[in-house]
Short mmCIF file of C-alpha atoms and ligand atoms in Angstrom, two decimals:
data_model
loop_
_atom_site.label_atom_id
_atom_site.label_comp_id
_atom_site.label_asym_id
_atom_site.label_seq_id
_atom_site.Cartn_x
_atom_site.Cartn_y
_atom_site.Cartn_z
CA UNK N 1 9.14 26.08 3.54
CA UNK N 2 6.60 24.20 1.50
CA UNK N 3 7.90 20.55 0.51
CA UNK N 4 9.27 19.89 -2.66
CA UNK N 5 6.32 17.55 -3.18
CA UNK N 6 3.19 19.70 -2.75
CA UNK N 7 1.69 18.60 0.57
CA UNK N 8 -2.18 17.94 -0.12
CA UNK N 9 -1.50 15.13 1.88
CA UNK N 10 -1.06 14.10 5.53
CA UNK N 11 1.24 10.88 4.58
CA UNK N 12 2.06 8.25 7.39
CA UNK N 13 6.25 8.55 7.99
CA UNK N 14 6.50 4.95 6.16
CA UNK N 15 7.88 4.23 2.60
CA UNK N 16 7.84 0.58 0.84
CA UNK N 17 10.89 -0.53 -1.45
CA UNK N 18 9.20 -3.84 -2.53
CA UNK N 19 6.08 -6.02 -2.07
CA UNK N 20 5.08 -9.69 -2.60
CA UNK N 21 1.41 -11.24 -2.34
CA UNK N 22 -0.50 -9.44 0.38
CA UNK N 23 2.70 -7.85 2.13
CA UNK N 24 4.74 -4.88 1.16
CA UNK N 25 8.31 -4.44 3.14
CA UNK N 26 9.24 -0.73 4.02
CA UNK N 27 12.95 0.85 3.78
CA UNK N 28 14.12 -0.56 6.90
CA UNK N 29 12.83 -4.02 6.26
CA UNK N 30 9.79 -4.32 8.60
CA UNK N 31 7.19 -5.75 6.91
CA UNK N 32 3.16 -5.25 6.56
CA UNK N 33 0.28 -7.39 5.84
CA UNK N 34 -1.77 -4.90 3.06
CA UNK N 35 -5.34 -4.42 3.93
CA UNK N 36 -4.58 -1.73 2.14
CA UNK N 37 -4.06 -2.28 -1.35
CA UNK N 38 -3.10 0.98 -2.59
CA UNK N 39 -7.20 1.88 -1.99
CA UNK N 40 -8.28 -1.18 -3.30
CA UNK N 41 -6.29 -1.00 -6.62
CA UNK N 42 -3.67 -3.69 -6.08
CA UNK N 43 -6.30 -6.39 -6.04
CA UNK N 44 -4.25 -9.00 -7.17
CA UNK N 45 -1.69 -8.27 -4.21
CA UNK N 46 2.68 -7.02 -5.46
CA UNK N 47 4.24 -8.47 -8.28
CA UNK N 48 2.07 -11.19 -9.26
CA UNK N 49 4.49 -13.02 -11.45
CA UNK N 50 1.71 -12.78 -14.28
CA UNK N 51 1.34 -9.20 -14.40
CA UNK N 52 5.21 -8.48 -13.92
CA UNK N 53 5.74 -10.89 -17.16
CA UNK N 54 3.52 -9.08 -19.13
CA UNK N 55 4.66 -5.89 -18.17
CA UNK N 56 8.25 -6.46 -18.87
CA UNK N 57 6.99 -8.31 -21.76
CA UNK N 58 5.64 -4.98 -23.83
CA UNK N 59 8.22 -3.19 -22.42
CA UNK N 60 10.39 -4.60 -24.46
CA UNK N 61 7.96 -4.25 -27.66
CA UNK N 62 6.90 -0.89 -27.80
CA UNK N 63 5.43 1.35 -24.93
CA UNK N 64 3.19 3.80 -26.94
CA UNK N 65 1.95 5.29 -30.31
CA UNK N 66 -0.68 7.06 -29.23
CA UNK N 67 -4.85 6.70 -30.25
CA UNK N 68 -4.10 7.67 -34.02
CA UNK N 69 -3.35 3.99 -34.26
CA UNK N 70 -5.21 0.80 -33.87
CA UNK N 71 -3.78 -0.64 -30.20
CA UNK N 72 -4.13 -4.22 -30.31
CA UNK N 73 -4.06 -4.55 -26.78
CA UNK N 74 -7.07 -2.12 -26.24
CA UNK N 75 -9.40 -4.33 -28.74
CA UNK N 76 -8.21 -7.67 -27.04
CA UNK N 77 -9.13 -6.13 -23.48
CA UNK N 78 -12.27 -4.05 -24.96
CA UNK N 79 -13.74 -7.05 -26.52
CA UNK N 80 -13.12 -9.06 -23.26
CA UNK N 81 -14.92 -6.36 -21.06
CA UNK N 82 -18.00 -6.18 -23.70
CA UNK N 83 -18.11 -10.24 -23.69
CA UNK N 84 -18.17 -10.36 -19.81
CA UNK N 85 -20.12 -7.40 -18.83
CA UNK N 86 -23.49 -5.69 -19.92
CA UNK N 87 -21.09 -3.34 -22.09
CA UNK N 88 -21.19 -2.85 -25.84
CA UNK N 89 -18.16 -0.54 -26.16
CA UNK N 90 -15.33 0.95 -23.78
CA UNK N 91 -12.95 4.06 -23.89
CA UNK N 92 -9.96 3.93 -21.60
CA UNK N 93 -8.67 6.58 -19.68
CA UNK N 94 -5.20 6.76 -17.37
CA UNK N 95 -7.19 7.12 -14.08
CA UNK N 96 -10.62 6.77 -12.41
CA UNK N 97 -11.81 10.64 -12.41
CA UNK N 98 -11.32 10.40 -16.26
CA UNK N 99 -13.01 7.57 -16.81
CA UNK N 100 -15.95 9.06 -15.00
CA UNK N 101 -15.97 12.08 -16.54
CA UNK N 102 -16.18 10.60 -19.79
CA UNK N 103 -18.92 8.99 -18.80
CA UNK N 104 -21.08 11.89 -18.21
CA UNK N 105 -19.42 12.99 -21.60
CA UNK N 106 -21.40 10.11 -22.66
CA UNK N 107 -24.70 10.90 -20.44
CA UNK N 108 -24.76 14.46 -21.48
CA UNK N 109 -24.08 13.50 -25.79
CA UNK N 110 -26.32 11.09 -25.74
CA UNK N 111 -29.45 13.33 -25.17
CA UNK N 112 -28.30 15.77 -27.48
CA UNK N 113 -27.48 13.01 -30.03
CA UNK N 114 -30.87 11.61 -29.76
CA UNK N 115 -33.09 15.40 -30.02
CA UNK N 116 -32.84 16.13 -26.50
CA UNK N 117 -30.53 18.92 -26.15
CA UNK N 118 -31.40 20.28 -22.84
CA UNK N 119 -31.35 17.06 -21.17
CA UNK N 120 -27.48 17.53 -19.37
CA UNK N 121 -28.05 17.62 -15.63
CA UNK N 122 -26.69 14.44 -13.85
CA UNK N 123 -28.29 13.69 -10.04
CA UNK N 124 -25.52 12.31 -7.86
CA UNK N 125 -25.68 11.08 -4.10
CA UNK N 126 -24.44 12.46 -0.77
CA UNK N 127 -21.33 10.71 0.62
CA UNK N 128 -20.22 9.95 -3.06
CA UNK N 129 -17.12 10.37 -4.05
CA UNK N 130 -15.91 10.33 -8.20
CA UNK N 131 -12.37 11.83 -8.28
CA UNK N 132 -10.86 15.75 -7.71
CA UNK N 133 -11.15 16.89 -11.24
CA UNK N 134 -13.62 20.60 -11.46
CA UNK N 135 -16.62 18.33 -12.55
CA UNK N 136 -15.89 15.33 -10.50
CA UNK N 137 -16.16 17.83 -7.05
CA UNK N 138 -19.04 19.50 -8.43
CA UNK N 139 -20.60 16.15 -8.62
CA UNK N 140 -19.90 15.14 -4.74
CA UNK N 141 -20.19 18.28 -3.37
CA UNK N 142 -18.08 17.28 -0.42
CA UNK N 143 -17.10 20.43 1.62
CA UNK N 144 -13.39 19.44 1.85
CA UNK N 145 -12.62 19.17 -1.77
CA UNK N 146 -14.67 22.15 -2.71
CA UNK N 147 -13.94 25.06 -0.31
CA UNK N 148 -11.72 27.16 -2.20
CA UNK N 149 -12.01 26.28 -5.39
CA UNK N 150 -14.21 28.60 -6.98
CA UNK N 151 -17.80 28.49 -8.45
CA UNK N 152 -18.39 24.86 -8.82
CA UNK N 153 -19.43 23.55 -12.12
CA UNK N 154 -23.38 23.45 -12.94
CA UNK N 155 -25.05 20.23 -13.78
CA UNK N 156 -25.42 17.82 -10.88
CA UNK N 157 -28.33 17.71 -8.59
CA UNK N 158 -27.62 16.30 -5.07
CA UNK N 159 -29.93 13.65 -3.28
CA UNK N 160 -29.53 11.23 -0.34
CA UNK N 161 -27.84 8.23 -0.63
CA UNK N 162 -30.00 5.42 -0.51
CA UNK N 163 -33.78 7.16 -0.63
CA UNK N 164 -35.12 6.44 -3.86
CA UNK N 165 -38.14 8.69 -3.43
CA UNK N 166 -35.94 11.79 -3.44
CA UNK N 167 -33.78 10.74 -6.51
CA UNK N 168 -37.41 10.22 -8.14
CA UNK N 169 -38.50 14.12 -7.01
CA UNK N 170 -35.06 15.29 -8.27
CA UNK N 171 -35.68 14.27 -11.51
CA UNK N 172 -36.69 17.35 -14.08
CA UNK N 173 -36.88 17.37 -17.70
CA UNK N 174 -32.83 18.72 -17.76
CA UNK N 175 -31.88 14.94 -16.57
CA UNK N 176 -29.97 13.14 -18.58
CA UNK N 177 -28.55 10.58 -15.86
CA UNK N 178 -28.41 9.51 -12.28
CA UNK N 179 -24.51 8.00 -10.78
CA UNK N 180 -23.88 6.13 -7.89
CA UNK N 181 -21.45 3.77 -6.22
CA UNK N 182 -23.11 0.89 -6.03
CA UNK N 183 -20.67 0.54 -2.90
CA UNK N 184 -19.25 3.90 -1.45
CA UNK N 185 -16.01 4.01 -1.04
CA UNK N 186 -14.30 7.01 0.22
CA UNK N 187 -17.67 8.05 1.74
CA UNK N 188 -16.88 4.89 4.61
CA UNK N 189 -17.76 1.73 2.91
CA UNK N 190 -21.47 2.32 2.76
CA UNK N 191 -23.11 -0.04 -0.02
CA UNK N 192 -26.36 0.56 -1.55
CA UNK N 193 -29.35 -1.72 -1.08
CA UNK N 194 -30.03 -3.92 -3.87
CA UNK N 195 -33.20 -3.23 -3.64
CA UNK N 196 -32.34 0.51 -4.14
CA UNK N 197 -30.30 -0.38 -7.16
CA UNK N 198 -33.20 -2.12 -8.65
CA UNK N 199 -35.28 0.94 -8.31
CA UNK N 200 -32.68 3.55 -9.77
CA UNK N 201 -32.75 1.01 -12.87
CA UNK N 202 -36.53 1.34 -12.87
CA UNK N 203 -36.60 5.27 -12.20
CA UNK N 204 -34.00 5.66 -15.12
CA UNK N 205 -36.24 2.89 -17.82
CA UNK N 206 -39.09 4.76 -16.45
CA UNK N 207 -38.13 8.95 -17.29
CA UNK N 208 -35.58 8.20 -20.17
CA UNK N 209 -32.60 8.54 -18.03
CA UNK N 210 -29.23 6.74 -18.24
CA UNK N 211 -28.45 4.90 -15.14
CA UNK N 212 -24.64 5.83 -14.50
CA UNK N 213 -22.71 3.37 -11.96
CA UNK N 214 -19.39 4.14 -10.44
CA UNK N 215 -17.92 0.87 -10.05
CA UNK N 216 -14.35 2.47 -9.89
CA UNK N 217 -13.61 1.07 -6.17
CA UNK N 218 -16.43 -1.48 -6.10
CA UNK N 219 -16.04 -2.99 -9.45
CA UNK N 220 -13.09 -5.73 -10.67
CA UNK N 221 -13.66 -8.79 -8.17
CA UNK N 222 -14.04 -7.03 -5.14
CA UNK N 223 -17.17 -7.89 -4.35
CA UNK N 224 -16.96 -11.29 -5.04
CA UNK N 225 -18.73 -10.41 -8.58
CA UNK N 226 -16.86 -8.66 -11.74
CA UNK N 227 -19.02 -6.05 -10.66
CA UNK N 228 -21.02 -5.33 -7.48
CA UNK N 229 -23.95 -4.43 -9.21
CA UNK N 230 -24.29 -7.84 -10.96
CA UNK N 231 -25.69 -8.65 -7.49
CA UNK N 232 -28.65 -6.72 -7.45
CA UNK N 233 -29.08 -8.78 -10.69
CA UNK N 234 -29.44 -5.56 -12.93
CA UNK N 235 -27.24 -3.76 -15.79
CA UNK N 236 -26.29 -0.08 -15.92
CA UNK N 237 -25.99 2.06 -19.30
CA UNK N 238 -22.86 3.29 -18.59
CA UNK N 239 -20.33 2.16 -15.92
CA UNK N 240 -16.66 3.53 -14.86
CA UNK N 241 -14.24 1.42 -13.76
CA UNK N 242 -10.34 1.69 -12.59
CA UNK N 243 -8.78 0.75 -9.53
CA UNK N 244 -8.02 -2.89 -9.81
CA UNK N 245 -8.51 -2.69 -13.24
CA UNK N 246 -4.58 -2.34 -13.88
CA UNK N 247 -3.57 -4.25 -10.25
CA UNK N 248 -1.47 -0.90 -10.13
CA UNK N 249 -0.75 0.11 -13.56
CA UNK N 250 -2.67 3.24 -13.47
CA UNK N 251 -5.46 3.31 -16.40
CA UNK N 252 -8.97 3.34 -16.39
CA UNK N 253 -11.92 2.37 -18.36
CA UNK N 254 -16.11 4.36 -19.04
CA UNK N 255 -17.82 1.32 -20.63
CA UNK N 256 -21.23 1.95 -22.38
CA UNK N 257 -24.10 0.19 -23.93
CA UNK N 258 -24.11 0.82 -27.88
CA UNK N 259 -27.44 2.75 -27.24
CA UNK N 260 -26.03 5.30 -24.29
CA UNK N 261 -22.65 5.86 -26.46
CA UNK N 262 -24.26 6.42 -29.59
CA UNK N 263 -23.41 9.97 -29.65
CA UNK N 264 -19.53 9.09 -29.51
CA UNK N 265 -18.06 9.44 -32.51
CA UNK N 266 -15.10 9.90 -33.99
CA UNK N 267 -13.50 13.86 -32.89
CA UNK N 268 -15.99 13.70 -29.72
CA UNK N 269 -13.96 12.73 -27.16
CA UNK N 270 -9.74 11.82 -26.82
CA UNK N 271 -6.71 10.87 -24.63
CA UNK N 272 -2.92 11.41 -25.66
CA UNK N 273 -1.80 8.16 -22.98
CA UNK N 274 -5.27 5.59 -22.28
CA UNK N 275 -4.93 2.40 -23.48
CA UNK N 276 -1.50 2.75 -24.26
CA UNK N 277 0.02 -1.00 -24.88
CA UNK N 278 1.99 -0.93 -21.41
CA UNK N 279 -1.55 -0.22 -19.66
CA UNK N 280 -3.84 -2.82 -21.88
CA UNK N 281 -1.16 -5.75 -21.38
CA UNK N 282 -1.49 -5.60 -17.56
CA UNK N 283 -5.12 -4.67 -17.82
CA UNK N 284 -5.35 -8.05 -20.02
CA UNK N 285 -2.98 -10.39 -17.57
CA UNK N 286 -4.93 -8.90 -14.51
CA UNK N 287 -8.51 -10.38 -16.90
CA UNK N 288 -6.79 -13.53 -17.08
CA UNK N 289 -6.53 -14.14 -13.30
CA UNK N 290 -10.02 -12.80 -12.23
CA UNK N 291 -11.64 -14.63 -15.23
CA UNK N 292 -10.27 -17.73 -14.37
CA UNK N 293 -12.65 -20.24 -13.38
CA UNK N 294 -13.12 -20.55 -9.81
CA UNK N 295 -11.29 -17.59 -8.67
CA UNK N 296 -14.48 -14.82 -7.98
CA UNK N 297 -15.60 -17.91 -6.31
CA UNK N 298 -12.69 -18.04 -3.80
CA UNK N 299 -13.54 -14.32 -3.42
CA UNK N 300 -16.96 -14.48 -1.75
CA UNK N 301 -15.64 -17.60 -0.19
CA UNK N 302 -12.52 -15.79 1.83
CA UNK N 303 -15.09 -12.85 1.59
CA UNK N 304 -17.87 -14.83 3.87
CA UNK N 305 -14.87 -15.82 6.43
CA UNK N 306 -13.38 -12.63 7.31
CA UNK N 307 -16.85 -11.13 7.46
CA UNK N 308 -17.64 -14.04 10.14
CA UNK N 309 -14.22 -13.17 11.72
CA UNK N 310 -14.53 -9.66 11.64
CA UNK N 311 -18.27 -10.03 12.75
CA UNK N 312 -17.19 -12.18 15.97
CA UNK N 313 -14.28 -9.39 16.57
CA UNK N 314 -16.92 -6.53 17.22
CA UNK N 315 -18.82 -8.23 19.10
CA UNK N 316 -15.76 -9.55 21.17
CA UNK N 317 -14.58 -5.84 21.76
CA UNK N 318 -17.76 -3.24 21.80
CA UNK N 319 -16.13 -0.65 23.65
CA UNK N 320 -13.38 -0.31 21.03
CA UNK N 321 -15.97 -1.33 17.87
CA UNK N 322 -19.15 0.27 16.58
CA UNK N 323 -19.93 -1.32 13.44
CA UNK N 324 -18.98 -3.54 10.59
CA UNK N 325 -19.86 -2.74 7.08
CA UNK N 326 -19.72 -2.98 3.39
CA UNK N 327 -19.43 -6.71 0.99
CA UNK N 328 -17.13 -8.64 0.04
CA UNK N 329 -13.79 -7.44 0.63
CA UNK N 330 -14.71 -4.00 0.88
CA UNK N 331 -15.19 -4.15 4.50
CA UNK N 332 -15.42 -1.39 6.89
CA UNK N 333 -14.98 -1.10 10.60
CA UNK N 334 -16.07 1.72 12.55
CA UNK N 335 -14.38 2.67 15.70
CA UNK N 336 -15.48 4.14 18.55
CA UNK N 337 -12.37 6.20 18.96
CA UNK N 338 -10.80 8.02 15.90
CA UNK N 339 -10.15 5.72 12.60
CA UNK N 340 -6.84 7.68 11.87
CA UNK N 341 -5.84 6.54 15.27
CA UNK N 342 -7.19 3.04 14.61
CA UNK N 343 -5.18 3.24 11.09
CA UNK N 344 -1.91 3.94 12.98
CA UNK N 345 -2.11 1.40 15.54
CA UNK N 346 -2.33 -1.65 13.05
CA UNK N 347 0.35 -0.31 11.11
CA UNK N 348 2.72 0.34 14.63
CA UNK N 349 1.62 -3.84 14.78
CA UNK N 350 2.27 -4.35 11.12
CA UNK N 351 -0.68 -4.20 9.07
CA UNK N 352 -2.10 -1.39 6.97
CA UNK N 353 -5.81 -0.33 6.03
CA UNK N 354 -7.27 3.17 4.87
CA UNK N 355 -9.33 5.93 6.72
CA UNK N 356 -12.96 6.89 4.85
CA UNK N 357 -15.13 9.28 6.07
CA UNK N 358 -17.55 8.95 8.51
CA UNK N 359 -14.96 7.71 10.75
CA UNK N 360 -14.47 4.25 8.75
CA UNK N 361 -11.44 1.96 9.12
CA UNK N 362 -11.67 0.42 5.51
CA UNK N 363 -10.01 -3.07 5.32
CA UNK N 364 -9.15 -3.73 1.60
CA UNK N 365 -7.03 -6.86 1.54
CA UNK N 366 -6.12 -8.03 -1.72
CA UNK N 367 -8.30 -10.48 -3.54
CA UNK N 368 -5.39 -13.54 -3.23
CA UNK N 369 -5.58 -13.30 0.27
CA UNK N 370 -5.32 -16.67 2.57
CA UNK N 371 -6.71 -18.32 5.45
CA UNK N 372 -3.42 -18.03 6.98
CA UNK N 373 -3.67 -14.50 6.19
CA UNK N 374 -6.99 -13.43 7.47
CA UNK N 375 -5.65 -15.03 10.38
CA UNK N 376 -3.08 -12.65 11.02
CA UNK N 377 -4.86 -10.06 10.44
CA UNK N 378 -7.73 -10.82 13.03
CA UNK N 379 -4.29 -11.59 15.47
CA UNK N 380 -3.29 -8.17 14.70
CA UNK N 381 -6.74 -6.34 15.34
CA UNK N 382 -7.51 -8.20 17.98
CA UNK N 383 -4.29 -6.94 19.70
CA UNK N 384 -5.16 -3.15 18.95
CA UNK N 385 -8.45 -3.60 20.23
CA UNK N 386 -7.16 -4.81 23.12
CA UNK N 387 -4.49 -2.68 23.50
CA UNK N 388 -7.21 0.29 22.88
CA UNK N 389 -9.95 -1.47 25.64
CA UNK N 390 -7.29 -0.85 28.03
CA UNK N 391 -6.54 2.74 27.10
CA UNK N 392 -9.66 3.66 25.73
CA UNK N 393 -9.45 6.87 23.39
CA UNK N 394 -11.68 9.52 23.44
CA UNK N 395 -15.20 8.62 21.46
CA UNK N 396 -15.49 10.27 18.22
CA UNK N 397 -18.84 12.62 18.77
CA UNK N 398 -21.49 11.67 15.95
C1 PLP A 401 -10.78 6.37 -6.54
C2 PLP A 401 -12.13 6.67 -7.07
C3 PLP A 401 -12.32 7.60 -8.10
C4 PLP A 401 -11.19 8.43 -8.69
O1 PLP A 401 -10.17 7.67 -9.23
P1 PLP A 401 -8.73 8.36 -9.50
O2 PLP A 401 -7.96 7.29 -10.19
O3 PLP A 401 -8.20 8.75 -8.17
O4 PLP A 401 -8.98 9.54 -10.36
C5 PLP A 401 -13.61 7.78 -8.57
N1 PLP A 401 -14.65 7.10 -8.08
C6 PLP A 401 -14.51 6.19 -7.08
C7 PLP A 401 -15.69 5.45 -6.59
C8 PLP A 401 -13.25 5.97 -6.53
O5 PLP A 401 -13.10 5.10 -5.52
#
């Protein structure tokens, strides 16, 4: 008999009834350091005290009127967004996959806006990963979350991740865009070159393109930046975010330069729920923490320690560890034996992190995390590796 919630997903036997900080405490008590953080979303770890207050806060002044009105909260938070990022405008969505798809709303109106009608293709990257609506698998092309679906939607050109040569030969006079991650997420915490991010910038100045980023998983202090690409020291024309946007409020955000989102006006694009006031006064109290002075700082500087830990810990065990990956506090570790197996035996020891493809362990601690934290975790993976050295599992073939 098929479950009363539909089963698209093989969940771990564990539910949580509270959290606080960087832990989460399941039914029966037990609890679990979270290098998990609901896939990077809770950045700011469980009921910050902030973002409860201003929660409960609108809840008790109204919840939602819908986009036919001006919402306060989304001009305070828009207006925020455009003075800290490269942005001009923002629309926000109630999840990631919408914000992305309105920004190749954006890619595609822009062209036709501006007299060039038939330029509507987008080129995406292999391993990339931008949600499970039609257009959003389409885009990814990632044989799990297209078999069966039907003819996938036209309009996105595939190249490999990483080689700017081919994204250069996949460009045609249909493109309107190019989107990446500037760190992939679900495709095993593989981040882009800076160097290659400074060259998609160039290809996109260079052909008339819009230069798409999906910061979605990368993007809200998790790098140790606002947003990774801030790194590689250049700006996109359009940019998704979500995630930790809300610190678990789910909402989401496609911010634009005026110039790529000059087609959107009034009529052209809509959404009954995003940036309804619950969403934009935890999207502004979650602003207020990462904006504070000093605290991206304290990112990259935990950031730079676990690395070194983590670093030290594959080194110490390299029968049990391959590889470790990613920036900032998007870290992954690859095992030599299966990650789901990997996944399960820090959670039997009390700490939880997410599988990625490509075999990936990905450790996504939230961005308050401690010393004394980090040290527990490195207690706790040192003891599975150890416990795995001595029962080695089967190697995962490449
Ligand atoms: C999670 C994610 C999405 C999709 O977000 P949803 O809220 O699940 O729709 C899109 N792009 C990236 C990079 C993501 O990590």
């Amino acid at each position: 008999m098929i479950p009363a919630v539909m089963p698209t997903y093989a969940r771990a036997d564990v539910a949580f009834e509270r959290g606080e900080g960087a832990y989460l405490f399941d039914t029966e008590g037990r609890r679990y350091l979270d290098f998990a953080s609901g896939i990077a979303v809770t950045g700011l770890g469980h009921a910050h005290p902030h973002l409860v207050a201003a929660l409960v806060g609108q809840a008790q002044l109204v919840w939602h009127t819908s986009n036919l009105f001006r919402v306060t909260g989304q001009e305070k938070l828009a207006s925020r967004l455009v003075a800290n990022t490269f942005a001009d405008t923002v629309f926000f969505t109630n999840s990631g996959v919408e914000a992305w798809e309105c920004g190749i709303k954006v890619a595609r109106k822009y062209h036709s806006h501006t007299g060039n009608p038939k330029r509507w293709r987008v080129i995406t990257v292999g391993g990339a990963f931008h949600g499970r609506t039609l257009a959003a698998i389409a885009a990814a092309k990632t044989e799990k979350m297209v078999a069966g679906f039907g003819p996938m939607a036209d309009g996105f050109d595939q190249v490999a991740f990483g080689n700017l040569n081919e994204a250069r030969m996949a460009v045609t006079d249909e493109t309107a865009a190019i989107c990446v991650e500037p760190v992939q997420g679900e495709g095993g915490i593989r981040a882009a070159s800076l160097d290659y991010l400074r060259g998609l910038r160039a290809l996109a100045d260079e052909f008339g393109i819009l230069l798409y980023l999906d910061e979605i998983q990368s993007g809200y202090g998790r790098t140790g930046k606002l947003f990774a690409h801030e790194w590689a020291g250049i700006t996109p024309d359009i940019m998704c975010a979500a995630k930790g946007i809300g610190g678990g409020f789910p909402f989401g955000a496609c911010l634009a330069t005026e110039k790529a989102a000059s087609g959107m006006v009034p009529g052209t694009h809509g959404t009954t729920y995003g940036g309804n006031p619950l969403a934009m006064a935890v999207g502004n109290a979650v602003l207020d923490v990462i904006l504070e002075p000093g605290f991206l700082d304290e990112v990259d500087r935990v950031a730079r320690i676990l690395w070194r830990r983590l670093e030290t810990l594959v080194e110490r065990w390299p029968t049990v560890l391959a590889e470790l990956r990613g920036a900032g506090l998007m870290l992954g570790l690859k095992p030599v034996g299966s990650n789901a197996d990997f996944v399960a035996a820090l959670r039997a020891r009390g700490m939880l992190a997410v599988p990625a493809a490509d075999n990936v362990v990905r450790l996504l601690p939230p961005m308050i995390i401690t010393e004394d934290e980090i040290d527990l975790a490195l207690e706790i993976l040192g003891a599975t590796c150890r416990e795995m050295a001595i029962h080695p599992a089967k190697p995962v073939p490449a």
